Amino acid sequence: MKTKVLALCFGVMVLTVTLFSTAEFILAGISLEKVEKEYGTFAKRRVLALVAMMNRAKDESDLEKLEKVNDFFNATPYHSDKEVWGVDDYWATRLEFIGKDKGDCEDYVIAKYFTLKELGVPPSKMYMTYAKSLKFNVAHMVLTYYATPKSIPLVLDNYNYKILPANERTDLVPIYSFSGDDLFNAKQVQLGKMLPAAAKQKRAWDELKIEKKEK
């Protein structure tokens, strides 16, 4: 009897591991043909590369996911909104960012945020942080990751490609941060104080749908 129970338990464990390991990210709600028609062949290849990268990273640690996603999107050239969209300020969706293959700091942050969220990194650990770049004397945005609410956050940036703790980024002066749900006053190593909900950014940034599917 014990042998049968052990065999059954082992079988369930194997099935669970198999199902988990065969889950893959796929495109949902958008066709590659549409991407290619609107943005060209390179954009189609970048979308496929994004999904492939996510499948390689899906079972890795948060830190490894941060590295892979940061490297992937930092390969996109920087261009101002004026150059790309003809306006002073435009927050592109992830698909628009990939499609144009260019964008400014907000576009990098939005793309990284939603990709990491889909990879299972808790949104409660990630904040889009406005800052002043002392090096370039301009307003800037980075993605910050808090391992715990009291941790010094890690900074994912398109200026400095290396992920560093915020206290090592003396070239940045934080102004305020917000998650997908709430907006916060930023402090160098703290989450800060919540601001009114009216200040939330309401644009549908996650236009490019990528979901996990069990084989």
mmCIF file of C-alpha atoms in Angstrom, residues 12-108:
data_model
loop_
_atom_site.group_PDB
_atom_site.id
_atom_site.type_symbol
_atom_site.label_atom_id
_atom_site.label_comp_id
_atom_site.label_asym_id
_atom_site.label_seq_id
_atom_site.Cartn_x
_atom_site.Cartn_y
_atom_site.Cartn_z
ATOM 1 C CA VAL A 12 1.718 13.694 -9.434
ATOM 2 C CA MET A 13 5.048 15.440 -8.823
ATOM 3 C CA VAL A 14 6.347 14.452 -12.256
ATOM 4 C CA LEU A 15 3.126 15.615 -13.909
ATOM 5 C CA THR A 16 3.273 18.948 -12.068
ATOM 6 C CA VAL A 17 6.895 19.550 -13.027
ATOM 7 C CA THR A 18 6.190 18.548 -16.622
ATOM 8 C CA LEU A 19 3.246 20.928 -16.912
ATOM 9 C CA PHE A 20 5.224 23.772 -15.382
ATOM 10 C CA SER A 21 8.283 23.206 -17.534
ATOM 11 C CA THR A 22 6.265 23.032 -20.761
ATOM 12 C CA ALA A 23 4.429 26.311 -20.178
ATOM 13 C CA GLU A 24 5.527 28.775 -22.835
ATOM 14 C CA PHE A 25 4.905 32.401 -23.620
ATOM 15 C CA ILE A 26 2.951 33.048 -26.784
ATOM 16 C CA LEU A 27 1.542 36.086 -28.546
ATOM 17 C CA ALA A 28 -2.122 36.678 -27.794
ATOM 18 C CA GLY A 29 -4.547 38.996 -29.514
ATOM 19 C CA ILE A 30 -2.131 40.164 -32.200
ATOM 20 C CA SER A 31 -0.848 38.640 -35.439
ATOM 21 C CA LEU A 32 2.728 38.748 -36.648
ATOM 22 C CA GLU A 33 1.375 39.597 -40.087
ATOM 23 C CA LYS A 34 -0.196 42.747 -38.650
ATOM 24 C CA VAL A 35 3.057 43.684 -36.923
ATOM 25 C CA GLU A 36 5.010 43.176 -40.136
ATOM 26 C CA LYS A 37 2.494 45.126 -42.209
ATOM 27 C CA GLU A 38 2.470 48.088 -39.831
ATOM 28 C CA TYR A 39 6.123 48.211 -38.767
ATOM 29 C CA GLY A 40 8.133 45.976 -41.103
ATOM 30 C CA THR A 41 10.072 42.717 -40.998
ATOM 31 C CA PHE A 42 12.560 43.875 -38.366
ATOM 32 C CA ALA A 43 9.743 44.578 -35.898
ATOM 33 C CA LYS A 44 8.316 41.110 -36.504
ATOM 34 C CA ARG A 45 11.719 39.594 -35.739
ATOM 35 C CA ARG A 46 12.035 41.687 -32.570
ATOM 36 C CA VAL A 47 8.635 40.507 -31.340
ATOM 37 C CA LEU A 48 9.680 36.896 -31.925
ATOM 38 C CA ALA A 49 12.996 37.584 -30.190
ATOM 39 C CA LEU A 50 11.140 39.058 -27.206
ATOM 40 C CA VAL A 51 8.953 35.983 -26.820
ATOM 41 C CA ALA A 52 12.004 33.706 -27.182
ATOM 42 C CA MET A 53 13.890 35.691 -24.530
ATOM 43 C CA MET A 54 10.922 35.469 -22.169
ATOM 44 C CA ASN A 55 10.746 31.703 -22.612
ATOM 45 C CA ARG A 56 14.440 31.414 -21.771
ATOM 46 C CA ALA A 57 14.001 33.594 -18.685
ATOM 47 C CA LYS A 58 10.651 32.326 -17.377
ATOM 48 C CA ASP A 59 12.085 29.932 -14.766
ATOM 49 C CA GLU A 60 15.022 32.083 -13.676
ATOM 50 C CA SER A 61 15.403 34.265 -10.590
ATOM 51 C CA ASP A 62 14.126 37.835 -10.439
ATOM 52 C CA LEU A 63 17.665 39.184 -10.794
ATOM 53 C CA GLU A 64 18.334 37.094 -13.889
ATOM 54 C CA LYS A 65 15.036 38.246 -15.378
ATOM 55 C CA LEU A 66 15.989 41.862 -14.677
ATOM 56 C CA GLU A 67 19.291 41.393 -16.495
ATOM 57 C CA LYS A 68 17.779 39.741 -19.565
ATOM 58 C CA VAL A 69 14.913 42.200 -19.949
ATOM 59 C CA ASN A 70 17.158 45.205 -19.320
ATOM 60 C CA ASP A 71 19.655 44.030 -21.948
ATOM 61 C CA PHE A 72 16.933 43.230 -24.485
ATOM 62 C CA PHE A 73 15.284 46.640 -24.475
ATOM 63 C CA ASN A 74 18.503 48.620 -24.033
ATOM 64 C CA ALA A 75 19.515 47.321 -27.465
ATOM 65 C CA THR A 76 16.900 49.719 -28.887
ATOM 66 C CA PRO A 77 18.352 53.103 -29.978
ATOM 67 C CA TYR A 78 17.394 56.217 -28.019
ATOM 68 C CA HIS A 79 15.474 58.964 -29.834
ATOM 69 C CA SER A 80 13.389 61.805 -28.440
ATOM 70 C CA ASP A 81 9.600 61.881 -28.753
ATOM 71 C CA LYS A 82 9.987 64.852 -31.081
ATOM 72 C CA GLU A 83 12.099 62.752 -33.443
ATOM 73 C CA VAL A 84 9.857 59.683 -33.280
ATOM 74 C CA TRP A 85 6.345 61.087 -32.884
ATOM 75 C CA GLY A 86 6.684 64.771 -33.715
ATOM 76 C CA VAL A 87 5.482 65.843 -30.252
ATOM 77 C CA ASP A 88 7.269 66.882 -27.069
ATOM 78 C CA ASP A 89 5.962 64.045 -24.893
ATOM 79 C CA TYR A 90 4.490 60.700 -25.935
ATOM 80 C CA TRP A 91 4.358 57.497 -23.890
ATOM 81 C CA ALA A 92 4.553 54.646 -26.382
ATOM 82 C CA THR A 93 3.114 51.200 -25.809
ATOM 83 C CA ARG A 94 5.524 48.295 -25.789
ATOM 84 C CA LEU A 95 4.443 47.317 -29.302
ATOM 85 C CA GLU A 96 4.959 50.856 -30.584
ATOM 86 C CA PHE A 97 8.407 50.933 -28.990
ATOM 87 C CA ILE A 98 9.375 47.637 -30.612
ATOM 88 C CA GLY A 99 7.751 48.615 -33.894
ATOM 89 C CA LYS A 100 9.512 51.961 -34.185
ATOM 90 C CA ASP A 101 12.756 50.460 -32.807
ATOM 91 C CA LYS A 102 13.452 53.759 -31.089
ATOM 92 C CA GLY A 103 12.122 55.715 -28.156
ATOM 93 C CA ASP A 104 12.909 57.787 -25.095
ATOM 94 C CA CYS A 105 13.385 56.876 -21.434
ATOM 95 C CA GLU A 106 9.689 56.368 -20.611
ATOM 96 C CA ASP A 107 9.352 53.877 -23.444
ATOM 97 C CA TYR A 108 12.221 51.735 -22.117
#
